[in-house]
CSV table of C-alpha atoms in Angstrom, one decimal:
chain,number,residue,atom,x,y,z
A,1,MET,CA,0.0,0.0,0.0
A,2,LEU,CA,1.4,3.4,-1.0
A,3,PHE,CA,1.2,6.5,1.2
A,4,ASN,CA,0.2,8.4,-2.0
A,5,SER,CA,-2.9,6.3,-2.8
A,6,PHE,CA,-6.6,6.7,-2.3
A,7,ILE,CA,-7.0,3.5,-0.3
A,8,PHE,CA,-4.3,4.6,2.2
A,9,ILE,CA,-5.5,8.2,2.6
A,10,PHE,CA,-9.3,7.6,2.7
A,11,ALA,CA,-9.5,4.1,4.2
A,12,PHE,CA,-6.4,2.6,5.8
A,13,LEU,CA,-5.1,5.6,7.7
A,14,PRO,CA,-8.4,6.9,9.2
A,15,VAL,CA,-9.5,3.3,10.2
A,16,THR,CA,-6.1,2.5,11.8
A,17,LEU,CA,-6.0,5.8,13.7
A,18,THR,CA,-9.5,5.6,14.9
A,19,GLY,CA,-9.2,2.0,16.0
A,20,TYR,CA,-5.9,2.5,17.8
A,21,PHE,CA,-7.1,5.5,19.9
A,22,CYS,CA,-10.5,4.1,20.6
A,23,ILE,CA,-9.0,0.8,21.9
A,24,ASN,CA,-6.6,2.8,24.0
A,25,ARG,CA,-9.5,5.0,25.3
A,26,TRP,CA,-11.1,1.8,26.6
A,27,GLY,CA,-8.0,1.0,28.5
A,28,LYS,CA,-6.9,-2.0,26.4
A,29,PHE,CA,-3.4,-0.7,25.7
A,30,SER,CA,-1.9,-4.1,24.8
A,31,VAL,CA,-4.8,-4.7,22.4
A,32,GLY,CA,-4.1,-1.3,20.9
A,33,LYS,CA,-0.6,-2.4,20.1
A,34,VAL,CA,-1.8,-5.7,18.6
A,35,TRP,CA,-4.3,-3.7,16.5
A,36,LEU,CA,-1.4,-1.5,15.2
A,37,ILE,CA,0.7,-4.6,14.5
A,38,LEU,CA,-2.1,-6.3,12.5
A,39,ALA,CA,-2.8,-3.1,10.6
A,40,SER,CA,0.9,-2.7,9.7
A,41,LEU,CA,1.0,-6.3,8.5
A,42,VAL,CA,-2.1,-5.6,6.3
A,43,PHE,CA,-0.3,-2.6,5.0
A,44,TYR,CA,2.7,-4.7,4.2
A,45,ALA,CA,0.8,-7.6,2.7
A,46,TYR,CA,-1.3,-5.4,0.5
A,47,PHE,CA,1.7,-5.3,-2.0
A,48,ASN,CA,2.0,-9.1,-2.1
A,49,VAL,CA,0.4,-11.4,0.4
A,50,SER,CA,3.4,-13.8,0.1
A,51,TYR,CA,5.6,-11.2,1.7
A,52,LEU,CA,3.7,-11.7,5.0
A,53,ALA,CA,5.4,-15.1,5.7
A,54,ILE,CA,8.8,-13.6,5.2
A,55,ILE,CA,8.4,-10.7,7.6
A,56,VAL,CA,6.6,-12.8,10.2
A,57,THR,CA,9.3,-15.5,10.1
A,58,SER,CA,12.0,-12.9,10.3
A,59,ILE,CA,10.4,-11.4,13.4
A,60,ALA,CA,9.9,-14.8,15.1
A,61,VAL,CA,13.5,-16.0,14.4
A,62,ASN,CA,15.2,-12.8,15.5
A,63,TYR,CA,13.1,-12.4,18.6
A,64,ALA,CA,13.7,-16.0,19.7
A,65,LEU,CA,17.4,-15.8,19.2
A,66,SER,CA,17.7,-12.4,20.8
A,67,GLN,CA,15.9,-13.6,23.9
A,68,CYS,CA,18.1,-16.6,24.1
A,69,MET,CA,21.2,-14.3,24.0
A,70,LEU,CA,19.7,-12.1,26.7
A,71,ILE,CA,18.9,-14.8,29.2
A,72,SER,CA,21.6,-17.4,28.5
A,73,GLN,CA,24.5,-17.6,31.0
A,74,ARG,CA,26.6,-19.7,28.6
A,75,GLY,CA,28.9,-17.8,26.4
A,76,TRP,CA,29.1,-20.5,23.7
A,77,LEU,CA,25.3,-20.5,23.4
A,78,ARG,CA,25.1,-16.7,23.1
A,79,ARG,CA,27.8,-16.9,20.4
A,80,LEU,CA,25.9,-19.6,18.6
A,81,CYS,CA,22.7,-17.7,18.7
A,82,PHE,CA,24.4,-14.6,17.5
A,83,ALA,CA,26.0,-16.4,14.6
A,84,ALA,CA,22.7,-18.0,13.7
A,85,SER,CA,20.9,-14.7,13.7
A,86,LEU,CA,23.6,-13.1,11.5
A,87,LEU,CA,23.4,-16.0,9.1
A,88,ALA,CA,19.6,-15.8,9.0
A,89,ASN,CA,19.4,-12.1,8.4
A,90,VAL,CA,22.3,-11.7,6.0
A,91,GLY,CA,21.4,-15.0,4.3
A,92,ALA,CA,17.8,-13.9,3.7
A,93,LEU,CA,19.0,-10.5,2.3
A,94,ALA,CA,21.7,-12.1,0.1
A,95,TYR,CA,19.2,-14.7,-1.2
A,96,TYR,CA,16.4,-12.4,-2.1
A,97,LYS,CA,18.4,-9.4,-3.2
A,98,TYR,CA,21.7,-10.7,-4.6
A,99,PHE,CA,21.2,-14.3,-5.7
A,100,ASP,CA,20.5,-13.6,-9.3
A,101,PHE,CA,23.2,-10.9,-9.4
A,102,PHE,CA,25.8,-13.5,-8.3
A,103,VAL,CA,24.5,-16.2,-10.6
A,104,ILE,CA,24.7,-13.8,-13.6
A,105,ASN,CA,28.3,-12.8,-12.9
A,106,ILE,CA,29.3,-16.4,-12.2
A,107,ASN,CA,27.8,-17.5,-15.5
A,108,GLN,CA,29.6,-14.7,-17.3
A,109,ALA,CA,32.9,-15.3,-15.7
A,110,PHE,CA,33.1,-19.1,-16.0
A,111,GLY,CA,30.7,-19.8,-18.9
A,112,SER,CA,28.4,-21.8,-16.7
A,113,ASP,CA,24.6,-22.0,-17.1
A,114,PHE,CA,23.2,-21.8,-13.6
A,115,VAL,CA,19.5,-21.0,-13.7
A,116,LEU,CA,18.3,-17.7,-12.4
A,117,ARG,CA,15.6,-17.7,-9.8
A,118,ASN,CA,14.1,-14.4,-10.9
A,119,LEU,CA,13.2,-13.7,-7.3
A,120,LEU,CA,10.9,-10.9,-6.5
A,121,LEU,CA,12.5,-8.6,-3.9
A,122,PRO,CA,10.3,-8.4,-0.8
A,123,LEU,CA,9.5,-4.8,-0.1
A,124,GLY,CA,11.4,-3.2,2.8
A,125,ILE,CA,13.6,-6.3,3.4
A,126,SER,CA,16.7,-4.1,3.5
A,127,PHE,CA,15.1,-1.9,6.1
A,128,PHE,CA,13.5,-4.3,8.5
A,129,THR,CA,16.5,-6.6,8.3
A,130,PHE,CA,18.9,-3.8,9.3
A,131,GLN,CA,16.6,-2.7,12.0
A,132,GLN,CA,16.5,-6.2,13.5
A,133,LEU,CA,20.2,-6.6,13.1
A,134,SER,CA,20.8,-3.6,15.3
A,135,TYR,CA,18.6,-5.2,18.0
A,136,VAL,CA,20.4,-8.6,17.5
A,137,VAL,CA,23.9,-7.0,18.0
A,138,ASP,CA,22.7,-5.1,21.1
A,139,SER,CA,21.2,-8.2,22.5
A,140,TYR,CA,24.5,-10.0,22.1
A,141,LYS,CA,26.2,-7.1,23.9
A,142,ARG,CA,23.3,-7.2,26.5
A,143,THR,CA,22.7,-3.5,26.2
A,144,VAL,CA,18.9,-3.9,25.6
A,145,PRO,CA,16.0,-4.7,27.9
A,146,ARG,CA,13.9,-7.8,27.4
A,147,TYR,CA,10.9,-6.7,25.4
A,148,ASN,CA,7.9,-8.8,25.1
A,149,LEU,CA,6.9,-10.2,21.7
A,150,VAL,CA,4.2,-7.5,21.1
A,151,ASP,CA,6.6,-4.6,21.8
A,152,TYR,CA,9.3,-6.2,19.6
A,153,ALA,CA,6.9,-6.9,16.7
A,154,LEU,CA,5.5,-3.3,16.9
A,155,PHE,CA,9.1,-2.0,16.8
A,156,VAL,CA,9.7,-3.9,13.6
A,157,THR,CA,6.4,-3.5,11.8
A,158,PHE,CA,5.2,0.0,12.6
A,159,PHE,CA,3.9,0.9,9.2
A,160,PRO,CA,5.2,4.6,8.7
A,161,GLN,CA,8.8,3.3,8.8
A,162,LEU,CA,8.3,-0.3,7.6
A,163,ILE,CA,9.0,-0.1,3.9
A,164,ALA,CA,11.7,2.6,3.4
A,165,GLY,CA,12.8,3.8,6.8
A,166,PRO,CA,13.9,5.6,8.8
A,167,ILE,CA,15.9,2.7,10.3
A,168,VAL,CA,14.9,3.2,14.0
A,169,LEU,CA,16.6,1.8,17.1
A,170,HIS,CA,14.5,0.0,19.7
A,171,SER,CA,15.3,2.7,22.2
A,172,GLU,CA,13.8,5.3,20.0
A,173,ILE,CA,10.4,3.8,19.6
A,174,VAL,CA,9.5,1.2,22.2
A,175,PRO,CA,9.6,3.6,25.2
A,176,GLN,CA,7.4,6.0,23.3
A,177,PHE,CA,4.6,3.4,22.9
A,178,ALA,CA,4.9,2.6,26.6
A,179,ASP,CA,4.5,6.3,27.6
A,180,PRO,CA,0.9,6.7,29.0
A,181,ALA,CA,0.8,10.3,27.6
A,182,ASN,CA,1.1,8.9,24.1
A,183,ARG,CA,-1.9,6.5,24.3
A,184,ARG,CA,-4.5,9.1,23.8
A,185,PHE,CA,-5.3,11.3,20.8
A,186,ARG,CA,-3.3,14.5,21.0
A,187,TYR,CA,-4.1,17.4,18.8
A,188,GLU,CA,-0.7,19.0,19.4
A,189,ASN,CA,0.9,16.0,17.7
A,190,PHE,CA,-1.8,15.2,15.1
A,191,ALA,CA,-1.8,18.8,13.7
A,192,PRO,CA,2.0,19.0,12.9
A,193,GLY,CA,1.9,15.3,11.7
A,194,LEU,CA,-0.9,16.1,9.2
A,195,TYR,CA,1.1,19.2,8.2
A,196,ALA,CA,4.2,17.2,7.5
A,197,PHE,CA,2.2,14.5,5.7
A,198,ALA,CA,0.6,17.1,3.4
A,199,ILE,CA,4.0,18.7,2.5
A,200,GLY,CA,5.5,15.3,1.9
A,201,LEU,CA,2.6,14.2,-0.3
A,202,ALA,CA,2.9,17.4,-2.4
A,203,LYS,CA,6.7,16.9,-2.8
A,204,LYS,CA,6.1,13.4,-4.2
A,205,ALA,CA,2.9,13.9,-6.3
A,206,LEU,CA,3.5,17.4,-7.6
A,207,ILE,CA,7.3,17.7,-7.8
A,208,ALA,CA,9.1,14.4,-7.8
A,209,ASP,CA,6.7,12.7,-10.2
A,210,THR,CA,6.9,15.7,-12.6
A,211,PHE,CA,10.7,15.6,-12.8
A,212,ALA,CA,10.5,11.8,-13.1
A,213,LYS,CA,9.0,12.2,-16.6
A,214,VAL,CA,12.1,14.0,-17.9
A,215,ALA,CA,14.5,11.6,-16.1
A,216,ASN,CA,12.7,8.6,-17.5
A,217,TYR,CA,12.8,10.0,-21.0
A,218,GLY,CA,16.5,11.0,-20.9
A,219,PHE,CA,17.7,7.7,-19.4
A,220,ALA,CA,15.5,5.5,-21.7
A,221,THR,CA,15.9,7.3,-25.0
A,222,ASN,CA,18.2,5.9,-27.7
A,223,VAL,CA,18.4,9.3,-29.3
A,224,SER,CA,21.5,11.3,-28.4
A,225,LEU,CA,21.0,14.4,-26.3
A,226,ASN,CA,22.8,17.7,-26.7
A,227,THR,CA,24.5,19.3,-23.7
A,228,PRO,CA,21.5,21.4,-22.4
A,229,GLU,CA,19.2,18.3,-22.7
A,230,ALA,CA,21.7,16.1,-20.8
A,231,PHE,CA,22.1,18.8,-18.2
A,232,LEU,CA,18.3,18.9,-17.7
A,233,VAL,CA,18.0,15.1,-17.6
A,234,ILE,CA,20.7,14.8,-14.9
A,235,LEU,CA,19.3,17.6,-12.9
A,236,ALA,CA,15.8,16.2,-13.3
A,237,PHE,CA,16.8,12.9,-11.7
A,238,THR,CA,18.7,14.7,-8.8
A,239,LEU,CA,15.5,16.7,-8.1
A,240,GLN,CA,13.3,13.6,-8.6
A,241,LEU,CA,15.2,11.5,-6.1
A,242,TYR,CA,15.6,14.4,-3.7
A,243,PHE,CA,11.9,15.3,-3.5
A,244,ASP,CA,10.8,11.6,-3.8
A,245,PHE,CA,12.8,10.5,-0.8
A,246,SER,CA,12.3,13.8,1.1
A,247,GLY,CA,8.6,13.5,0.5
A,248,TYR,CA,8.6,9.9,1.8
A,249,CYS,CA,10.6,10.9,4.9
A,250,ASP,CA,8.2,13.8,5.6
A,251,MET,CA,5.2,11.5,5.3
A,252,ALA,CA,6.8,8.9,7.6
A,253,VAL,CA,7.6,11.5,10.2
A,254,GLY,CA,4.1,13.0,9.9
A,255,LEU,CA,2.3,9.6,10.2
A,256,SER,CA,4.4,8.7,13.2
A,257,ARG,CA,3.6,12.0,14.8
A,258,MET,CA,-0.1,11.4,14.3
A,259,PHE,CA,0.3,8.3,16.6
A,260,ASN,CA,2.3,10.5,19.1
A,261,ILE,CA,5.6,8.9,18.0
A,262,LYS,CA,8.5,11.1,17.2
A,263,ALA,CA,10.5,9.3,14.5
A,264,PRO,CA,14.2,10.3,14.0
A,265,ASN,CA,15.0,12.8,11.3
A,266,ASN,CA,16.2,10.9,8.2
A,267,PHE,CA,16.6,13.8,5.7
A,268,ASN,CA,18.1,17.2,6.5
A,269,SER,CA,18.3,19.3,3.3
A,270,PRO,CA,21.3,17.4,1.9
A,271,LEU,CA,21.5,19.5,-1.3
A,272,LYS,CA,22.6,22.4,1.0
A,273,ALA,CA,25.7,20.4,1.9
A,274,LEU,CA,29.1,22.1,1.3
A,275,SER,CA,31.1,18.8,1.3
A,276,ILE,CA,30.6,15.1,0.7
A,277,ARG,CA,30.9,14.5,4.4
A,278,GLU,CA,28.2,17.0,5.2
A,279,PHE,CA,26.0,15.5,2.4
A,280,TRP,CA,26.1,12.1,4.0
A,281,ALA,CA,25.4,13.6,7.4
A,282,ARG,CA,22.2,15.0,5.9
A,283,TRP,CA,21.1,12.2,3.4
A,284,HIS,CA,19.5,9.0,4.8
A,285,ILE,CA,20.7,9.8,8.2
A,286,THR,CA,19.6,6.6,9.9
A,287,LEU,CA,21.3,4.4,7.3
A,288,GLY,CA,24.5,6.3,7.8
A,289,ARG,CA,24.1,5.8,11.6
A,290,PHE,CA,23.7,2.1,11.1
A,291,PHE,CA,26.8,1.8,9.0
A,292,ARG,CA,28.8,3.9,11.4
A,293,LEU,CA,27.8,1.9,14.4
A,294,TYR,CA,27.8,-1.6,13.0
A,295,VAL,CA,30.4,-1.4,10.1
A,296,TYR,CA,32.7,1.6,10.4
A,297,ILE,CA,33.4,1.4,14.1
A,298,PRO,CA,33.8,-2.4,14.2
A,299,LEU,CA,36.3,-2.1,11.3
A,300,GLY,CA,38.4,0.2,13.5
A,301,GLY,CA,36.8,3.6,12.7
A,302,ASN,CA,39.4,6.4,13.2
A,303,ARG,CA,41.2,4.7,16.1
A,304,LYS,CA,43.8,2.7,14.1
A,305,GLY,CA,45.6,5.2,12.0
A,306,GLU,CA,44.9,7.2,8.9
A,307,PHE,CA,45.3,4.3,6.4
A,308,ARG,CA,43.0,2.0,8.3
A,309,THR,CA,40.4,4.9,8.6
A,310,CYS,CA,40.5,5.5,4.8
A,311,LEU,CA,40.0,1.7,4.2
A,312,SER,CA,37.1,1.7,6.6
A,313,LEU,CA,35.5,4.6,4.9
A,314,MET,CA,35.8,2.9,1.5
A,315,ALA,CA,34.3,-0.3,2.8
A,316,VAL,CA,31.3,1.5,4.3
A,317,PHE,CA,30.6,3.3,1.0
A,318,VAL,CA,31.0,0.2,-1.1
A,319,VAL,CA,28.7,-1.7,1.2
A,320,SER,CA,26.3,1.2,1.0
A,321,GLY,CA,26.3,1.1,-2.8
A,322,LEU,CA,25.6,-2.6,-2.8
A,323,TRP,CA,22.8,-2.1,-0.1
A,324,HIS,CA,21.1,0.2,-2.6
A,325,GLY,CA,21.0,-2.4,-5.3
A,326,ALA,CA,22.4,-5.6,-6.7
A,327,GLY,CA,24.4,-4.3,-9.6
A,328,TRP,CA,27.9,-3.0,-10.6
A,329,LEU,CA,26.6,0.5,-11.2
A,330,PHE,CA,25.4,0.7,-7.6
A,331,LEU,CA,28.8,-0.5,-6.4
A,332,LEU,CA,30.5,2.0,-8.6
A,333,TRP,CA,28.3,4.8,-7.2
A,334,GLY,CA,29.2,3.8,-3.7
A,335,ALA,CA,32.9,3.6,-4.6
A,336,LEU,CA,32.8,7.1,-6.1
A,337,HIS,CA,31.4,8.4,-2.9
A,338,GLY,CA,34.0,6.5,-0.9
A,339,VAL,CA,36.8,8.0,-3.0
A,340,ALA,CA,35.3,11.5,-2.5
A,341,ALA,CA,34.9,10.9,1.3
A,342,VAL,CA,38.6,9.8,1.6
A,343,ALA,CA,39.7,12.7,-0.5
A,344,TYR,CA,37.8,15.1,1.7
A,345,ARG,CA,39.3,13.5,4.8
A,346,LEU,CA,42.8,13.9,3.5
A,347,CYS,CA,42.4,17.4,2.1
A,348,HIS,CA,39.6,18.9,4.2
A,349,ARG,CA,41.7,21.8,5.6
A,350,ARG,CA,42.5,23.1,2.1
A,351,TYR,CA,39.0,22.4,0.8
A,352,ASP,CA,37.3,24.1,3.7
A,353,GLY,CA,39.3,27.2,3.0
A,354,LEU,CA,37.5,27.7,-0.3
A,355,HIS,CA,34.5,30.1,-0.6
A,356,PRO,CA,31.3,28.4,0.6
A,357,ALA,CA,29.6,29.0,-2.8
A,358,PHE,CA,32.4,27.2,-4.6
A,359,ARG,CA,32.3,24.3,-2.1
A,360,TRP,CA,28.5,24.0,-2.6
A,361,LEU,CA,28.9,23.9,-6.4
A,362,ILE,CA,31.6,21.2,-6.2
A,363,THR,CA,29.5,19.1,-3.9
A,364,PHE,CA,26.3,19.5,-5.8
A,365,ALA,CA,28.0,18.8,-9.2
A,366,PHE,CA,29.7,15.6,-7.8
A,367,VAL,CA,26.5,14.3,-6.2
A,368,SER,CA,24.4,14.9,-9.4
A,369,LEU,CA,27.0,13.4,-11.7
A,370,ALA,CA,27.4,10.3,-9.5
A,371,PHE,CA,23.6,9.9,-9.5
A,372,VAL,CA,23.9,9.1,-13.2
A,373,PHE,CA,25.4,5.7,-12.3
A,374,PHE,CA,22.8,5.3,-9.6
A,375,ARG,CA,20.0,5.8,-12.2
A,376,ALA,CA,21.3,4.3,-15.4
A,377,GLN,CA,20.4,0.7,-16.2
A,378,THR,CA,23.7,0.0,-18.1
A,379,MET,CA,27.2,1.4,-18.2
A,380,ASP,CA,26.7,2.4,-21.8
A,381,SER,CA,23.6,4.4,-20.8
A,382,ALA,CA,25.5,6.2,-18.0
A,383,LEU,CA,28.5,7.0,-20.2
A,384,GLY,CA,26.2,8.1,-23.0
A,385,ILE,CA,24.4,10.7,-20.7
A,386,LEU,CA,27.8,11.9,-19.4
A,387,GLY,CA,29.2,12.0,-22.9
A,388,SER,CA,26.3,14.1,-24.1
A,389,LEU,CA,26.8,16.5,-21.2
A,390,PHE,CA,30.4,17.1,-22.0
A,391,SER,CA,30.0,17.1,-25.8
A,392,PHE,CA,29.4,20.8,-25.6
A,393,GLU,CA,26.9,20.5,-28.4
A,394,PHE,CA,24.5,23.4,-27.8
A,395,GLY,CA,21.1,23.7,-29.5
A,396,PRO,CA,17.4,24.1,-28.9
A,397,LEU,CA,15.6,21.7,-26.6
A,398,SER,CA,13.9,19.0,-28.6
A,399,ALA,CA,10.1,18.7,-28.7
A,400,SER,CA,10.3,15.2,-27.2
A,401,ILE,CA,12.0,16.3,-24.0
A,402,MET,CA,9.5,19.2,-23.7
A,403,GLU,CA,6.6,16.8,-24.1
A,404,ALA,CA,8.1,14.6,-21.5
A,405,PHE,CA,7.9,17.5,-19.0
A,406,GLN,CA,4.2,17.6,-18.6
A,407,LEU,CA,3.7,20.3,-16.0
A,408,PRO,CA,0.6,19.9,-13.9
A,409,PHE,CA,-0.3,23.5,-14.9
A,410,ASP,CA,0.3,23.4,-18.7
A,411,LEU,CA,-0.6,26.6,-20.4
A,412,LEU,CA,0.2,27.6,-24.0
A,413,ALA,CA,2.5,25.3,-25.9
A,414,GLY,CA,4.9,28.2,-26.7
A,415,SER,CA,5.4,28.9,-23.0
A,416,VAL,CA,6.5,25.3,-22.1
A,417,PRO,CA,10.3,25.9,-22.2
A,418,SER,CA,10.0,29.0,-19.9
A,419,LEU,CA,7.7,27.0,-17.6
A,420,THR,CA,10.2,24.2,-17.6
A,421,LEU,CA,13.1,26.5,-16.5
A,422,ALA,CA,10.8,28.1,-13.9
A,423,ALA,CA,10.0,24.7,-12.5
A,424,TYR,CA,13.7,23.8,-12.2
A,425,ALA,CA,14.4,27.1,-10.5
A,426,GLY,CA,11.5,26.8,-8.2
A,427,ALA,CA,12.4,23.3,-7.2
A,428,LEU,CA,16.0,24.3,-6.4
A,429,ALA,CA,14.8,27.3,-4.5
A,430,LEU,CA,12.6,25.0,-2.3
A,431,ALA,CA,15.5,22.6,-1.7
A,432,LEU,CA,18.0,25.3,-0.9
A,433,GLY,CA,16.3,28.4,0.3
A,434,PHE,CA,13.7,27.2,2.9
A,435,ARG,CA,13.6,25.2,6.2
A,436,ASN,CA,12.9,21.6,5.6
A,437,THR,CA,9.8,19.8,6.8
A,438,TYR,CA,11.3,18.3,9.9
A,439,GLU,CA,12.4,21.8,11.1
A,440,LEU,CA,8.9,23.2,10.3
A,441,THR,CA,7.3,20.3,12.2
A,442,GLU,CA,9.5,20.8,15.2
A,443,ALA,CA,8.7,24.5,15.3
A,444,PHE,CA,5.0,24.0,14.5
A,445,THR,CA,2.6,26.4,16.2
A,446,PRO,CA,-1.1,26.8,15.3
A,447,ALA,CA,-1.7,29.7,12.9
A,448,TRP,CA,-4.6,30.8,10.8
A,449,TYR,CA,-2.9,30.2,7.5
A,450,ARG,CA,-1.7,26.7,8.1
A,451,SER,CA,-5.1,25.0,7.7
A,452,PRO,CA,-5.9,26.4,4.2
A,453,PHE,CA,-2.3,25.8,3.2
A,454,CYS,CA,-2.5,22.2,4.3
A,455,ILE,CA,-5.9,21.7,2.7
A,456,LEU,CA,-4.6,23.2,-0.6
A,457,LEU,CA,-1.6,20.9,-0.7
A,458,LEU,CA,-3.7,17.8,0.1
A,459,PHE,CA,-6.3,18.7,-2.5
A,460,ALA,CA,-3.8,19.4,-5.3
A,461,SER,CA,-1.8,16.3,-4.5
A,462,ILE,CA,-4.9,14.0,-4.3
A,463,MET,CA,-6.2,15.4,-7.6
A,464,SER,CA,-2.9,14.3,-9.2
A,465,LEU,CA,-2.9,10.7,-7.8
A,466,SER,CA,-4.3,9.3,-11.1
A,467,GLY,CA,-0.6,9.1,-12.0
A,468,VAL,CA,0.4,7.5,-8.7
A,469,SER,CA,3.9,6.0,-8.6
A,470,VAL,CA,6.0,4.0,-6.2
A,471,PHE,CA,8.6,5.7,-4.1
A,472,LEU,CA,12.1,5.1,-5.4
A,473,TYR,CA,13.5,3.8,-2.1
A,474,TYR,CA,10.8,1.0,-2.2
A,475,ASN,CA,13.2,-0.6,-4.7
A,476,PHE,CA,16.0,-0.9,-2.2
């Protein structure tokens, strides 16, 4: 089920909210949690009912092994449970996400003919696997309390963060559900939550999906592009991904807030970054935290010399690239960011001495160009787009690319190029010149203009849902 769908907005969300707070009002707090777990499983199974067995099995196995680690006094048994849990989680992720990738490359390398499974990637498996891995590791270290099965299942399945994050820690969400103050409907949380949801829905439906049309055209076409067209295509994907993921994070934060749960910030205006280090401190914050805590630090972090630190950084970014997708282009994208992160670490004093505007331009250009490998289906396609950009062939924008950019407020045909440039400028202004939704939500106070603004965003977004599309991070 998509956040940006009629069934979610007009059926699932109001029924789930009403049921949860009504049950709590009757004093059945454990039943309220079970209601939310069942609703979240319905939300998940709506995509494909076969996914249900995967997530339920994952929860049962991880909970059982974690409890064994927490109560066992035998070191060998704890180590065995820890190894079994790692094998189960990483094995499931490798099987569903990377099996065909490995088989394809083995067949190409050795001329073998192993059969592909053509496995359908279960939605959210990368997210709920990492979320449970954090609990497993902390259970082995015995730094977590013993939660009951209901609390653990709710921690994993809570629908606002189930499919595409944020990757929350148990300590961030379980105590909030246990807080008696959060069991009743609270307008002071519902209002900013609805506000954040409306902004996120508008980002996805009105902005991201509009730029997606140009990006899809540019990366799918067999016709060579000139330099201005390649520039618009690359920038279109950067803006599409930015507003798509930003919109999802806004909606996830807003939905959580409606249930009186404050989810961690996962997206902090990354296009404002002045360095690659700052970019990753702002982009997919909870994923970066996971890799820092459970990959970078165990590899030595910055405690074992400069060379070891640089190797650890490269490893984190290569793993991050593969986490985003089973393909060499994702690995290359991660490696490029790793090289940039290492370069910044080695040269940051000199780099930080540059003018902020120049540092922003370098960071933005690198991120946008690297996204070409993230988006392209083949290396030839990626190199073709970049080759077109640096061909320095200037000319008018083709009618095809203008037709791809179907603005939701089309006017006269002759004004489309100017409207297109205005849309790019407006989107960049929103990304760079204003406070982000998390900041707006944290500083939210009732005001006369917020209600009509929220209603207008919801109305405009809902009216455009005939062209509903999946969030890009659902694919990861």
